[in-house]
mmCIF file of C-alpha atoms and ligand atoms in Angstrom:
data_model
loop_
_atom_site.group_PDB
_atom_site.id
_atom_site.type_symbol
_atom_site.label_atom_id
_atom_site.label_comp_id
_atom_site.label_asym_id
_atom_site.label_seq_id
_atom_site.Cartn_x
_atom_site.Cartn_y
_atom_site.Cartn_z
ATOM 1 C CA UNK A 152 15.172 -7.623 -16.744
ATOM 2 C CA UNK A 153 13.429 -4.930 -18.774
ATOM 3 C CA UNK A 154 11.150 -2.838 -16.593
ATOM 4 C CA UNK A 155 8.484 -2.625 -19.275
ATOM 5 C CA UNK A 156 8.533 -6.056 -20.949
ATOM 6 C CA UNK A 157 5.031 -7.323 -21.693
ATOM 7 C CA UNK A 158 6.319 -10.787 -22.615
ATOM 8 C CA UNK A 159 6.106 -13.289 -19.772
ATOM 9 C CA UNK A 160 9.675 -13.933 -18.650
ATOM 10 C CA UNK A 161 10.603 -17.559 -19.216
ATOM 11 C CA UNK A 162 13.550 -17.658 -16.825
ATOM 12 C CA UNK A 163 12.739 -19.165 -13.462
ATOM 13 C CA UNK A 164 13.641 -17.165 -10.380
ATOM 14 C CA UNK A 165 14.737 -18.912 -7.189
ATOM 15 C CA UNK A 166 14.695 -17.453 -3.709
ATOM 16 C CA UNK A 167 16.072 -19.494 -0.847
ATOM 17 C CA UNK A 168 14.534 -19.346 2.636
ATOM 18 C CA UNK A 169 17.492 -20.445 4.761
ATOM 19 C CA UNK A 170 16.170 -22.048 7.947
ATOM 20 C CA UNK A 171 18.594 -24.913 8.603
ATOM 21 C CA UNK A 172 16.665 -28.204 8.389
ATOM 22 C CA UNK A 173 13.471 -26.296 7.544
ATOM 23 C CA UNK A 174 15.038 -24.472 4.554
ATOM 24 C CA UNK A 175 13.084 -24.334 1.322
ATOM 25 C CA UNK A 176 12.963 -22.672 -2.051
ATOM 26 C CA UNK A 177 10.547 -20.250 -3.617
ATOM 27 C CA UNK A 178 10.310 -20.731 -7.379
ATOM 28 C CA UNK A 179 8.772 -18.011 -9.558
ATOM 29 C CA UNK A 180 7.849 -18.510 -13.225
ATOM 30 C CA UNK A 181 4.833 -18.198 -15.504
ATOM 31 C CA UNK A 182 3.360 -21.642 -16.218
ATOM 32 C CA UNK A 183 4.682 -23.323 -13.031
ATOM 33 C CA UNK A 184 1.184 -24.530 -12.194
ATOM 34 C CA UNK A 185 1.523 -27.168 -14.921
ATOM 35 C CA UNK A 186 4.683 -28.453 -13.292
ATOM 36 C CA UNK A 187 3.555 -28.944 -9.686
ATOM 37 C CA UNK A 188 3.674 -32.770 -9.920
ATOM 38 C CA UNK A 189 7.257 -32.897 -11.178
ATOM 39 C CA UNK A 190 8.406 -30.390 -8.555
ATOM 40 C CA UNK A 191 6.929 -32.513 -5.769
ATOM 41 C CA UNK A 192 8.567 -35.642 -7.206
ATOM 42 C CA UNK A 193 11.890 -33.792 -7.388
ATOM 43 C CA UNK A 194 11.603 -33.210 -3.626
ATOM 44 C CA UNK A 195 11.255 -36.943 -3.113
ATOM 45 C CA UNK A 196 7.525 -37.027 -2.408
ATOM 46 C CA UNK A 197 5.292 -39.828 -3.678
ATOM 47 C CA UNK A 198 1.917 -41.346 -2.805
ATOM 48 C CA UNK A 199 -0.992 -39.311 -1.484
ATOM 49 C CA UNK A 200 -1.465 -35.604 -2.106
ATOM 50 C CA UNK A 201 -4.454 -33.516 -1.033
ATOM 51 C CA UNK A 202 -5.060 -30.277 -2.892
ATOM 52 C CA UNK A 203 -6.872 -27.819 -0.626
ATOM 53 C CA UNK A 204 -8.473 -24.967 -2.507
ATOM 54 C CA UNK A 205 -11.550 -22.725 -2.633
ATOM 55 C CA UNK A 206 -14.533 -22.851 -4.959
ATOM 56 C CA UNK A 207 -13.194 -20.176 -7.325
ATOM 57 C CA UNK A 208 -9.732 -21.716 -7.698
ATOM 58 C CA UNK A 209 -11.252 -25.176 -7.977
ATOM 59 C CA UNK A 210 -12.919 -23.982 -11.172
ATOM 60 C CA UNK A 211 -9.922 -22.038 -12.534
ATOM 61 C CA UNK A 212 -6.765 -23.925 -11.616
ATOM 62 C CA UNK A 213 -7.349 -27.115 -9.641
ATOM 63 C CA UNK A 214 -7.738 -29.284 -12.795
ATOM 64 C CA UNK A 215 -4.337 -28.112 -14.094
ATOM 65 C CA UNK A 216 -2.628 -28.910 -10.788
ATOM 66 C CA UNK A 217 -4.359 -32.258 -10.334
ATOM 67 C CA UNK A 218 -3.518 -33.283 -13.907
ATOM 68 C CA UNK A 219 0.121 -32.447 -13.293
ATOM 69 C CA UNK A 220 0.154 -34.399 -10.004
ATOM 70 C CA UNK A 221 -1.463 -37.451 -11.587
ATOM 71 C CA UNK A 222 0.996 -37.343 -14.495
ATOM 72 C CA UNK A 223 3.777 -37.640 -11.894
ATOM 73 C CA UNK A 224 2.100 -40.669 -10.332
ATOM 74 C CA UNK A 225 0.513 -39.082 -7.254
ATOM 75 C CA UNK A 226 -2.745 -40.354 -5.768
ATOM 76 C CA UNK A 227 -4.715 -37.121 -5.476
ATOM 77 C CA UNK A 228 -7.733 -35.924 -3.566
ATOM 78 C CA UNK A 229 -9.215 -32.450 -3.621
ATOM 79 C CA UNK A 230 -10.709 -30.604 -0.669
ATOM 80 C CA UNK A 231 -12.786 -27.598 -1.697
ATOM 81 C CA UNK A 232 -13.881 -24.975 0.822
ATOM 82 C CA UNK A 233 -16.081 -21.895 0.301
ATOM 83 C CA UNK A 234 -14.491 -18.605 -0.709
ATOM 84 C CA UNK A 235 -13.315 -15.905 1.688
ATOM 85 C CA UNK A 236 -12.032 -15.064 5.129
ATOM 86 C CA UNK A 237 -15.063 -16.704 6.786
ATOM 87 C CA UNK A 238 -13.506 -20.172 6.263
ATOM 88 C CA UNK A 239 -10.498 -19.287 8.412
ATOM 89 C CA UNK A 240 -12.107 -21.008 11.411
ATOM 90 C CA UNK A 241 -11.478 -24.100 13.522
ATOM 91 C CA UNK A 242 -14.665 -25.586 12.055
ATOM 92 C CA UNK A 243 -13.110 -25.642 8.560
ATOM 93 C CA UNK A 244 -9.808 -26.959 9.932
ATOM 94 C CA UNK A 245 -11.840 -29.793 11.374
ATOM 95 C CA UNK A 246 -13.510 -30.467 8.002
ATOM 96 C CA UNK A 247 -10.080 -30.752 6.344
ATOM 97 C CA UNK A 248 -8.672 -32.970 9.115
ATOM 98 C CA UNK A 249 -11.698 -35.219 8.838
ATOM 99 C CA UNK A 250 -11.141 -35.680 5.105
ATOM 100 C CA UNK A 251 -7.420 -36.374 5.575
ATOM 101 C CA UNK A 252 -8.141 -38.965 8.257
ATOM 102 C CA UNK A 253 -10.840 -40.713 6.209
ATOM 103 C CA UNK A 254 -8.536 -40.793 3.156
ATOM 104 C CA UNK A 255 -5.912 -42.466 5.414
ATOM 105 C CA UNK A 256 -3.308 -39.729 5.042
ATOM 106 C CA UNK A 257 -0.032 -40.463 6.799
ATOM 107 C CA UNK A 258 3.049 -38.543 7.915
ATOM 108 C CA UNK A 259 4.638 -38.784 4.450
ATOM 109 C CA UNK A 260 1.529 -37.593 2.593
ATOM 110 C CA UNK A 261 1.570 -34.050 1.236
ATOM 111 C CA UNK A 262 -0.897 -31.215 1.302
ATOM 112 C CA UNK A 263 -0.923 -28.601 -1.455
ATOM 113 C CA UNK A 264 -2.404 -25.207 -0.540
ATOM 114 C CA UNK A 265 -3.682 -23.823 -3.840
ATOM 115 C CA UNK A 266 -5.175 -20.336 -3.520
ATOM 116 C CA UNK A 267 -4.859 -17.044 -1.707
ATOM 117 C CA UNK A 268 -3.734 -16.286 1.817
ATOM 118 C CA UNK A 269 -6.915 -17.670 3.305
ATOM 119 C CA UNK A 270 -6.257 -21.098 1.813
ATOM 120 C CA UNK A 271 -2.548 -20.977 2.683
ATOM 121 C CA UNK A 272 -3.242 -20.085 6.320
ATOM 122 C CA UNK A 273 -6.096 -22.584 6.712
ATOM 123 C CA UNK A 274 -4.539 -25.523 4.849
ATOM 124 C CA UNK A 275 -1.109 -24.824 6.347
ATOM 125 C CA UNK A 276 -2.592 -25.019 9.836
ATOM 126 C CA UNK A 277 -4.360 -28.301 9.005
ATOM 127 C CA UNK A 278 -0.993 -29.631 7.756
ATOM 128 C CA UNK A 279 0.684 -28.424 10.968
ATOM 129 C CA UNK A 280 -1.638 -30.352 13.265
ATOM 130 C CA UNK A 281 -2.572 -33.487 11.281
ATOM 131 C CA UNK A 282 -0.592 -36.381 12.824
ATOM 132 C CA UNK A 283 1.515 -33.645 14.459
ATOM 133 C CA UNK A 284 2.564 -32.282 11.095
ATOM 134 C CA UNK A 285 2.632 -33.334 7.463
ATOM 135 C CA UNK A 286 4.614 -31.604 4.711
ATOM 136 C CA UNK A 287 2.849 -28.943 2.709
ATOM 137 C CA UNK A 288 3.556 -26.957 -0.427
ATOM 138 C CA UNK A 289 2.282 -23.455 -1.088
ATOM 139 C CA UNK A 290 0.939 -22.654 -4.556
ATOM 140 C CA UNK A 291 -0.246 -19.069 -4.055
ATOM 141 C CA UNK A 292 -2.628 -17.501 -6.581
ATOM 142 C CA UNK A 293 -3.216 -13.962 -5.227
ATOM 143 C CA UNK A 294 -0.675 -11.152 -5.097
ATOM 144 C CA UNK A 295 -0.993 -11.018 -1.277
ATOM 145 C CA UNK A 296 -0.143 -14.710 -1.116
ATOM 146 C CA UNK A 297 2.662 -14.515 -3.713
ATOM 147 C CA UNK A 298 4.458 -11.647 -1.992
ATOM 148 C CA UNK A 299 3.702 -12.431 1.621
ATOM 149 C CA UNK A 300 1.524 -15.146 3.117
ATOM 150 C CA UNK A 301 2.949 -18.188 1.295
ATOM 151 C CA UNK A 302 6.419 -17.489 2.711
ATOM 152 C CA UNK A 303 7.461 -17.694 6.343
ATOM 153 C CA UNK A 304 5.353 -20.480 7.812
ATOM 154 C CA UNK A 305 2.698 -18.532 9.698
ATOM 155 C CA UNK A 306 -0.444 -20.639 9.535
ATOM 156 C CA UNK A 307 -3.689 -20.325 11.425
ATOM 157 C CA UNK A 308 -7.297 -19.271 11.709
ATOM 158 C CA UNK A 309 -9.336 -16.463 13.234
ATOM 159 C CA UNK A 310 -11.287 -16.387 16.482
ATOM 160 C CA UNK A 311 -14.335 -14.109 16.940
ATOM 161 C CA UNK A 312 -12.244 -12.188 19.488
ATOM 162 C CA UNK A 313 -9.337 -11.511 17.120
ATOM 163 C CA UNK A 314 -7.648 -12.263 13.842
ATOM 164 C CA UNK A 315 -5.207 -15.186 13.504
ATOM 165 C CA UNK A 316 -5.452 -15.894 17.245
ATOM 166 C CA UNK A 317 -5.157 -19.654 16.713
ATOM 167 C CA UNK A 318 -2.199 -20.938 14.743
ATOM 168 C CA UNK A 319 1.189 -22.466 14.441
ATOM 169 C CA UNK A 320 4.515 -21.919 12.709
ATOM 170 C CA UNK A 321 4.773 -24.599 10.056
ATOM 171 C CA UNK A 322 7.108 -23.914 7.158
ATOM 172 C CA UNK A 323 6.145 -25.129 3.684
ATOM 173 C CA UNK A 324 8.564 -27.465 1.908
ATOM 174 C CA UNK A 325 8.348 -25.481 -1.312
ATOM 175 C CA UNK A 326 6.593 -22.380 -2.660
ATOM 176 C CA UNK A 327 5.642 -22.423 -6.336
ATOM 177 C CA UNK A 328 4.597 -19.015 -7.675
ATOM 178 C CA UNK A 329 2.983 -18.771 -11.097
ATOM 179 C CA UNK A 330 2.433 -15.044 -11.771
ATOM 180 C CA UNK A 331 0.161 -15.905 -14.730
ATOM 181 C CA UNK A 332 -2.557 -16.825 -12.234
ATOM 182 C CA UNK A 333 -2.837 -13.112 -11.398
ATOM 183 C CA UNK A 334 -4.526 -12.486 -14.761
ATOM 184 C CA UNK A 335 -7.806 -13.865 -13.412
ATOM 185 C CA UNK A 336 -7.542 -12.112 -10.063
ATOM 186 C CA UNK A 337 -10.243 -9.461 -9.480
ATOM 187 C CA UNK A 338 -8.710 -5.984 -9.730
ATOM 188 C CA UNK A 339 -9.620 -5.146 -6.127
ATOM 189 C CA UNK A 340 -7.586 -8.171 -4.947
ATOM 190 C CA UNK A 341 -4.616 -7.263 -7.145
ATOM 191 C CA UNK A 342 -4.570 -3.730 -5.754
ATOM 192 C CA UNK A 343 -4.859 -5.079 -2.197
ATOM 193 C CA UNK A 344 -1.681 -7.099 -2.845
ATOM 194 C CA UNK A 345 0.178 -3.933 -3.792
ATOM 195 C CA UNK A 346 -0.278 -2.740 -0.197
ATOM 196 C CA UNK A 347 1.997 -5.533 1.040
ATOM 197 C CA UNK A 348 4.595 -4.624 -1.595
ATOM 198 C CA UNK A 349 4.508 -0.958 -0.527
ATOM 199 C CA UNK A 350 4.982 -2.300 2.997
ATOM 200 C CA UNK A 351 8.278 -3.993 2.006
ATOM 201 C CA UNK A 352 9.490 -0.741 0.464
ATOM 202 C CA UNK A 353 8.649 1.162 3.629
ATOM 203 C CA UNK A 354 10.193 -1.310 6.074
ATOM 204 C CA UNK A 355 13.316 -2.436 4.235
ATOM 205 C CA UNK A 356 13.963 -1.187 0.730
ATOM 206 C CA UNK A 357 13.890 2.459 -0.357
ATOM 207 C CA UNK A 358 14.871 1.333 -3.859
ATOM 208 C CA UNK A 359 11.811 -0.911 -4.136
ATOM 209 C CA UNK A 360 9.703 2.025 -2.927
ATOM 210 C CA UNK A 361 11.108 4.277 -5.696
ATOM 211 C CA UNK A 362 10.598 1.480 -8.224
ATOM 212 C CA UNK A 363 6.928 1.334 -7.210
ATOM 213 C CA UNK A 364 6.642 5.112 -7.615
ATOM 214 C CA UNK A 365 8.045 4.816 -11.164
ATOM 215 C CA UNK A 366 6.298 1.623 -12.219
ATOM 216 C CA UNK A 367 2.863 1.806 -10.605
ATOM 217 C CA UNK A 368 1.212 2.353 -14.017
ATOM 218 C CA UNK A 369 2.925 -0.730 -15.480
ATOM 219 C CA UNK A 370 1.989 -2.779 -12.416
ATOM 220 C CA UNK A 371 -1.647 -1.757 -12.664
ATOM 221 C CA UNK A 372 -1.511 -2.808 -16.331
ATOM 222 C CA UNK A 373 -0.090 -6.147 -15.114
ATOM 223 C CA UNK A 374 3.049 -5.941 -17.234
ATOM 224 C CA UNK A 375 4.912 -9.177 -16.697
ATOM 225 C CA UNK A 376 8.436 -7.824 -16.064
ATOM 226 C CA UNK A 377 7.489 -5.378 -13.283
ATOM 227 C CA UNK A 378 5.037 -7.858 -11.730
ATOM 228 C CA UNK A 379 7.703 -10.577 -11.569
ATOM 229 C CA UNK A 380 10.219 -8.070 -10.239
ATOM 230 C CA UNK A 381 8.048 -6.987 -7.293
ATOM 231 C CA UNK A 382 7.132 -10.591 -6.429
ATOM 232 C CA UNK A 383 10.808 -11.603 -6.455
ATOM 233 C CA UNK A 384 11.989 -8.614 -4.435
ATOM 234 C CA UNK A 385 9.176 -9.040 -1.896
ATOM 235 C CA UNK A 386 10.013 -12.734 -1.457
ATOM 236 C CA UNK A 387 13.707 -11.899 -1.022
ATOM 237 C CA UNK A 388 12.936 -9.363 1.695
ATOM 238 C CA UNK A 389 10.489 -11.647 3.468
ATOM 239 C CA UNK A 390 12.902 -14.608 3.258
ATOM 240 C CA UNK A 391 15.736 -12.596 4.782
ATOM 241 C CA UNK A 392 13.587 -11.257 7.641
ATOM 242 C CA UNK A 393 12.179 -14.726 8.393
ATOM 243 C CA UNK A 394 15.668 -16.283 8.245
ATOM 244 C CA UNK A 395 16.798 -13.822 10.905
ATOM 245 C CA UNK A 396 13.805 -14.291 13.212
ATOM 246 C CA UNK A 397 11.582 -17.218 12.279
ATOM 247 C CA UNK A 398 9.299 -17.029 15.328
ATOM 248 C CA UNK A 399 8.844 -13.272 15.519
ATOM 249 C CA UNK A 400 10.687 -12.605 18.724
ATOM 250 C CA UNK A 401 12.286 -9.477 17.301
ATOM 251 C CA UNK A 402 13.020 -8.400 13.721
ATOM 252 C CA UNK A 403 10.103 -10.221 12.106
ATOM 253 C CA UNK A 404 7.789 -7.785 13.873
ATOM 254 C CA UNK A 405 8.621 -5.205 11.197
ATOM 255 C CA UNK A 406 6.513 -7.276 8.778
ATOM 256 C CA UNK A 407 3.517 -6.177 10.835
ATOM 257 C CA UNK A 408 3.819 -2.573 9.688
ATOM 258 C CA UNK A 409 0.270 -1.311 9.085
ATOM 259 C CA UNK A 410 -1.181 -4.361 10.811
ATOM 260 C CA UNK A 411 -1.704 -2.968 14.344
ATOM 261 C CA UNK A 412 -4.392 -0.636 13.020
ATOM 262 C CA UNK A 413 -5.121 -2.851 9.982
ATOM 263 C CA UNK A 414 -6.054 -5.982 11.938
ATOM 264 C CA UNK A 415 -8.260 -3.903 14.248
ATOM 265 C CA UNK A 416 -10.108 -2.511 11.207
ATOM 266 C CA UNK A 417 -10.579 -5.993 9.789
ATOM 267 C CA UNK A 418 -12.045 -7.344 13.008
ATOM 268 C CA UNK A 419 -14.224 -4.228 13.579
ATOM 269 C CA UNK A 420 -15.616 -4.763 10.068
ATOM 270 C CA UNK A 421 -16.177 -8.432 10.936
ATOM 271 C CA UNK A 422 -13.810 -9.346 8.051
ATOM 272 C CA UNK A 423 -16.458 -8.207 5.559
ATOM 273 C CA UNK A 424 -16.029 -4.529 4.721
ATOM 274 C CA UNK A 425 -12.287 -4.348 4.057
ATOM 275 C CA UNK A 426 -10.090 -7.021 2.556
ATOM 276 C CA UNK A 427 -6.706 -7.652 4.201
ATOM 277 C CA UNK A 428 -4.493 -5.547 1.911
ATOM 278 C CA UNK A 429 -6.906 -2.600 2.059
ATOM 279 C CA UNK A 430 -6.888 -2.691 5.860
ATOM 280 C CA UNK A 431 -3.066 -2.806 5.790
ATOM 281 C CA UNK A 432 -2.962 0.221 3.446
ATOM 282 C CA UNK A 433 -5.142 2.278 5.796
ATOM 283 C CA UNK A 434 -3.090 0.959 8.713
ATOM 284 C CA UNK A 435 0.199 2.068 7.101
ATOM 285 C CA UNK A 436 -1.143 5.537 6.339
ATOM 286 C CA UNK A 437 -2.429 5.961 9.905
ATOM 287 C CA UNK A 438 0.672 4.470 11.552
ATOM 288 C CA UNK A 439 2.964 6.743 9.514
ATOM 289 C CA UNK A 440 0.830 9.706 10.553
ATOM 290 C CA UNK A 441 1.188 8.593 14.178
ATOM 291 C CA UNK A 442 4.933 8.213 13.703
ATOM 292 C CA UNK A 443 5.124 11.782 12.396
ATOM 293 C CA UNK A 444 2.900 13.016 15.261
ATOM 294 C CA UNK A 445 5.299 11.579 17.858
ATOM 295 C CA UNK A 446 8.327 12.969 16.012
ATOM 296 C CA UNK A 447 9.791 9.749 14.548
ATOM 297 C CA UNK A 448 9.389 10.521 10.837
ATOM 298 C CA UNK A 449 9.019 13.614 8.720
ATOM 299 C CA UNK A 450 5.896 14.919 6.971
ATOM 300 C CA UNK A 451 7.611 14.111 3.674
ATOM 301 C CA UNK A 452 7.635 10.369 4.509
ATOM 302 C CA UNK A 453 3.910 10.497 5.290
ATOM 303 C CA UNK A 454 3.220 12.400 2.078
ATOM 304 C CA UNK A 455 5.268 10.091 -0.204
ATOM 305 C CA UNK A 456 3.705 6.965 1.227
ATOM 306 C CA UNK A 457 0.209 8.485 1.068
ATOM 307 C CA UNK A 458 0.742 9.440 -2.575
ATOM 308 C CA UNK A 459 1.887 5.911 -3.507
ATOM 309 C CA UNK A 460 -1.032 4.316 -1.664
ATOM 310 C CA UNK A 461 -3.453 6.569 -3.558
ATOM 311 C CA UNK A 462 -1.625 5.986 -6.885
ATOM 312 C CA UNK A 463 -2.214 2.259 -6.385
ATOM 313 C CA UNK A 464 -5.923 2.935 -5.852
ATOM 314 C CA UNK A 465 -5.830 1.778 -2.227
ATOM 315 C CA UNK A 466 -7.959 3.327 0.525
ATOM 316 C CA UNK A 467 -6.169 5.530 3.047
ATOM 317 C CA UNK A 468 -8.820 6.946 5.399
ATOM 318 C CA UNK A 469 -9.853 5.503 8.729
ATOM 319 C CA UNK A 470 -13.562 4.564 8.558
ATOM 320 C CA UNK A 471 -15.764 6.476 11.039
ATOM 321 C CA UNK A 472 -15.150 5.081 14.531
ATOM 322 C CA UNK A 473 -14.484 6.252 18.072
ATOM 323 C CA UNK A 474 -11.136 6.121 19.822
ATOM 324 C CA UNK A 475 -12.487 3.479 22.231
ATOM 325 C CA UNK A 476 -13.643 1.232 19.389
ATOM 326 C CA UNK A 477 -10.264 1.359 17.684
ATOM 327 C CA UNK A 478 -8.166 1.034 20.846
ATOM 328 C CA UNK A 479 -10.466 -1.743 22.099
ATOM 329 C CA UNK A 480 -10.049 -3.737 18.864
ATOM 330 C CA UNK A 481 -6.281 -3.236 19.028
ATOM 331 C CA UNK A 482 -6.242 -4.870 22.478
ATOM 332 C CA UNK A 483 -7.312 -8.181 20.976
ATOM 333 C CA UNK A 484 -4.329 -8.336 18.690
ATOM 334 C CA UNK A 485 -1.589 -10.937 19.219
ATOM 335 C CA UNK A 486 0.890 -8.074 19.294
ATOM 336 C CA UNK A 487 -0.237 -6.894 22.736
ATOM 337 C CA UNK A 488 2.097 -7.221 25.729
ATOM 338 C CA UNK A 489 0.799 -6.158 29.170
ATOM 339 C CA UNK A 490 -2.101 -4.274 27.614
ATOM 340 C CA UNK A 491 0.139 -2.290 25.266
ATOM 341 C CA UNK A 492 0.027 -3.048 21.559
ATOM 342 C CA UNK A 493 3.231 -2.377 19.709
ATOM 343 C CA UNK A 494 3.365 -0.393 16.564
ATOM 344 C CA UNK A 495 5.822 -0.424 13.670
ATOM 345 C CA UNK A 496 6.663 3.178 12.837
ATOM 346 C CA UNK A 497 8.577 4.468 9.846
ATOM 347 C CA UNK A 498 11.675 6.553 10.520
ATOM 348 C CA UNK A 499 12.293 7.118 6.832
ATOM 349 C CA UNK A 500 11.432 5.281 3.610
ATOM 350 C CA UNK A 501 13.079 1.839 3.958
ATOM 351 C CA UNK A 502 13.531 1.939 7.735
ATOM 352 C CA UNK A 503 11.191 1.426 10.668
ATOM 353 C CA UNK A 504 11.308 1.122 14.447
ATOM 354 C CA UNK A 505 9.093 -1.042 16.640
ATOM 355 C CA UNK A 506 7.713 0.730 19.703
ATOM 356 C CA UNK A 507 5.091 -0.004 22.380
ATOM 357 C CA UNK A 508 2.033 2.232 22.184
ATOM 358 C CA UNK A 509 0.791 4.180 25.179
ATOM 359 C CA UNK A 510 -2.980 4.661 25.394
ATOM 360 C CA UNK A 511 -2.604 8.375 26.195
ATOM 361 C CA UNK A 512 -0.244 8.971 23.284
ATOM 362 C CA UNK A 513 -2.504 7.110 20.847
ATOM 363 C CA UNK A 514 -5.559 9.006 22.144
ATOM 364 C CA UNK A 515 -3.816 12.328 21.650
ATOM 365 C CA UNK A 516 -2.889 11.395 18.075
ATOM 366 C CA UNK A 517 -6.455 10.201 17.395
ATOM 367 C CA UNK A 518 -7.873 13.522 18.627
ATOM 368 C CA UNK A 519 -5.301 15.493 16.621
ATOM 369 C CA UNK A 520 -6.624 13.958 13.404
ATOM 370 C CA UNK A 521 -10.049 15.505 13.975
ATOM 371 C CA UNK A 522 -8.543 18.960 14.509
ATOM 372 C CA UNK A 523 -6.529 18.650 11.259
ATOM 373 C CA UNK A 524 -9.571 17.800 9.095
HETATM 374 P P1 NAD B 668 -8.068 -14.695 -0.256
HETATM 375 O O1 NAD B 668 -7.290 -15.893 0.010
HETATM 376 O O2 NAD B 668 -9.393 -14.531 0.402
HETATM 377 O O3 NAD B 668 -8.289 -14.545 -1.818
HETATM 378 C C1 NAD B 668 -9.002 -13.443 -2.307
HETATM 379 C C2 NAD B 668 -10.065 -13.842 -3.309
HETATM 380 O O4 NAD B 668 -9.445 -14.065 -4.565
HETATM 381 C C3 NAD B 668 -10.840 -15.113 -2.991
HETATM 382 O O5 NAD B 668 -12.171 -14.872 -3.353
HETATM 383 C C4 NAD B 668 -10.218 -16.149 -3.932
HETATM 384 O O6 NAD B 668 -11.131 -17.152 -4.296
HETATM 385 C C5 NAD B 668 -9.868 -15.307 -5.121
HETATM 386 N N1 NAD B 668 -8.749 -15.772 -5.898
HETATM 387 C C6 NAD B 668 -7.565 -16.240 -5.442
HETATM 388 N N2 NAD B 668 -6.727 -16.404 -6.455
HETATM 389 C C7 NAD B 668 -7.386 -16.080 -7.579
HETATM 390 C C8 NAD B 668 -7.042 -16.040 -8.967
HETATM 391 N N3 NAD B 668 -5.809 -16.328 -9.371
HETATM 392 N N4 NAD B 668 -7.996 -15.686 -9.843
HETATM 393 C C9 NAD B 668 -9.242 -15.355 -9.431
HETATM 394 N N5 NAD B 668 -9.624 -15.337 -8.155
HETATM 395 C C10 NAD B 668 -8.692 -15.679 -7.238
HETATM 396 O O7 NAD B 668 -7.248 -13.358 0.117
HETATM 397 P P2 NAD B 668 -5.708 -13.000 0.180
HETATM 398 O O8 NAD B 668 -5.658 -11.531 0.100
HETATM 399 O O9 NAD B 668 -4.894 -13.795 -0.755
HETATM 400 O O10 NAD B 668 -5.276 -13.445 1.630
HETATM 401 C C11 NAD B 668 -5.735 -12.793 2.775
HETATM 402 C C12 NAD B 668 -5.471 -13.669 3.960
HETATM 403 O O11 NAD B 668 -4.078 -13.927 4.063
HETATM 404 C C13 NAD B 668 -5.914 -13.069 5.272
HETATM 405 O O12 NAD B 668 -6.584 -14.035 6.016
HETATM 406 C C14 NAD B 668 -4.603 -12.697 5.950
HETATM 407 O O13 NAD B 668 -4.690 -12.745 7.342
HETATM 408 C C15 NAD B 668 -3.689 -13.762 5.417
HETATM 409 N N6 NAD B 668 -2.275 -13.391 5.445
HETATM 410 C C16 NAD B 668 -1.419 -14.262 6.029
HETATM 411 C C17 NAD B 668 -0.076 -13.981 6.066
HETATM 412 C C18 NAD B 668 0.887 -14.974 6.644
HETATM 413 O O14 NAD B 668 2.069 -14.656 6.805
HETATM 414 N N7 NAD B 668 0.459 -16.190 6.918
HETATM 415 C C19 NAD B 668 0.405 -12.793 5.495
HETATM 416 C C20 NAD B 668 -0.502 -11.916 4.880
HETATM 417 C C21 NAD B 668 -1.850 -12.244 4.857
HETATM 418 N N1 LIG B 669 2.802 -11.281 7.444
HETATM 419 C C1 LIG B 669 3.598 -11.132 8.612
HETATM 420 C C2 LIG B 669 4.567 -12.238 8.823
HETATM 421 O O1 LIG B 669 4.614 -13.180 8.072
HETATM 422 O O2 LIG B 669 5.297 -12.226 9.776
#
């Protein structure tokens, strides 16, 4: 594939997520949105389909998807929720379940999650619990969702005490990625998605990291070849990590690089000031700095990652806060065991280690930042 092609690639890319009886495919191609109905038929589905989406996507893309489903003979209903992280609550799960029950959805009925990570997590969780689980298909429309949240089966909602505290593993039956949808994505959201791609480079693929260093300009210009390349590579990495450790007992934890600090920042900001990818970018920069402070990685790793984060236009600085605020918010994370959060720390570009965090060590690092300013 040419690195600079501006013509939308017509070839369809397939990535397999090998999980025995829960295996599924990720398909990536411009224009796939118009083919959702046929793809569901090909999987053997028929009958009722609910498209869960938000108000923005309902206006932009829901008609295309519903038209395609109807053309393939499906009986469709659409469930529209407000926009943003604030709908990732049990109350909105309940609204969706109510609509599914009233529309007499059954075990064989299908739910389509059409939207960003918020919709995927929320709708996926509703699919996981309705009649103890109905099949669902991810049709992600943000870069975060196309490179990360639509793959791997983590579904769930937030609790005021912490992010994603309520949830379930429920793998989709298919992921259909149409990169053309990114053309309507607000620039801030596109840039936030690049944080997750940088994450894959840092945790597993030095070559992807170098590619991002070379192609950041093309990516910010939304050139089709590079955009499709980073989506495909990200999905391949995520699929292989998930295949090795579906339920996050070990290796999958590396996908949480940047999230120990990132999730704390999101919940301290009450999910309003920073969007997910931005919080992850700050988290990665701070966690790499911590890794260097404790002697795990070199200053060069911190500098290269920091440069790429800034090149992408992502934030890197910790907002003003005290040590106790940050450490306190980190205690409410799912990744805490016996009061100690774990942290994913880079050793070098493309390789990380997972280590428990001691309060004293973290406090010392936090204080050292002030003296370096
Ligand atoms: P999002 O779902 O809130 O979408 C961002 C905004 O973009 C919304 O306003 C949405 O309406 C709009 N939008 C979506 N697609 C659009 C398009 N094509 N054109 C125009 N506007 C569009 O945010 P997100 O960044 O996609 O997802 C963040 C969420 O994903 C967080 O809740 C995070 O916890 C979760 N997440 C989950 C996983 C997982 O493995 N399950 C992984 C990463 C993130
Ligand atoms: N986004 C982290 C994971 O899917 O495990």
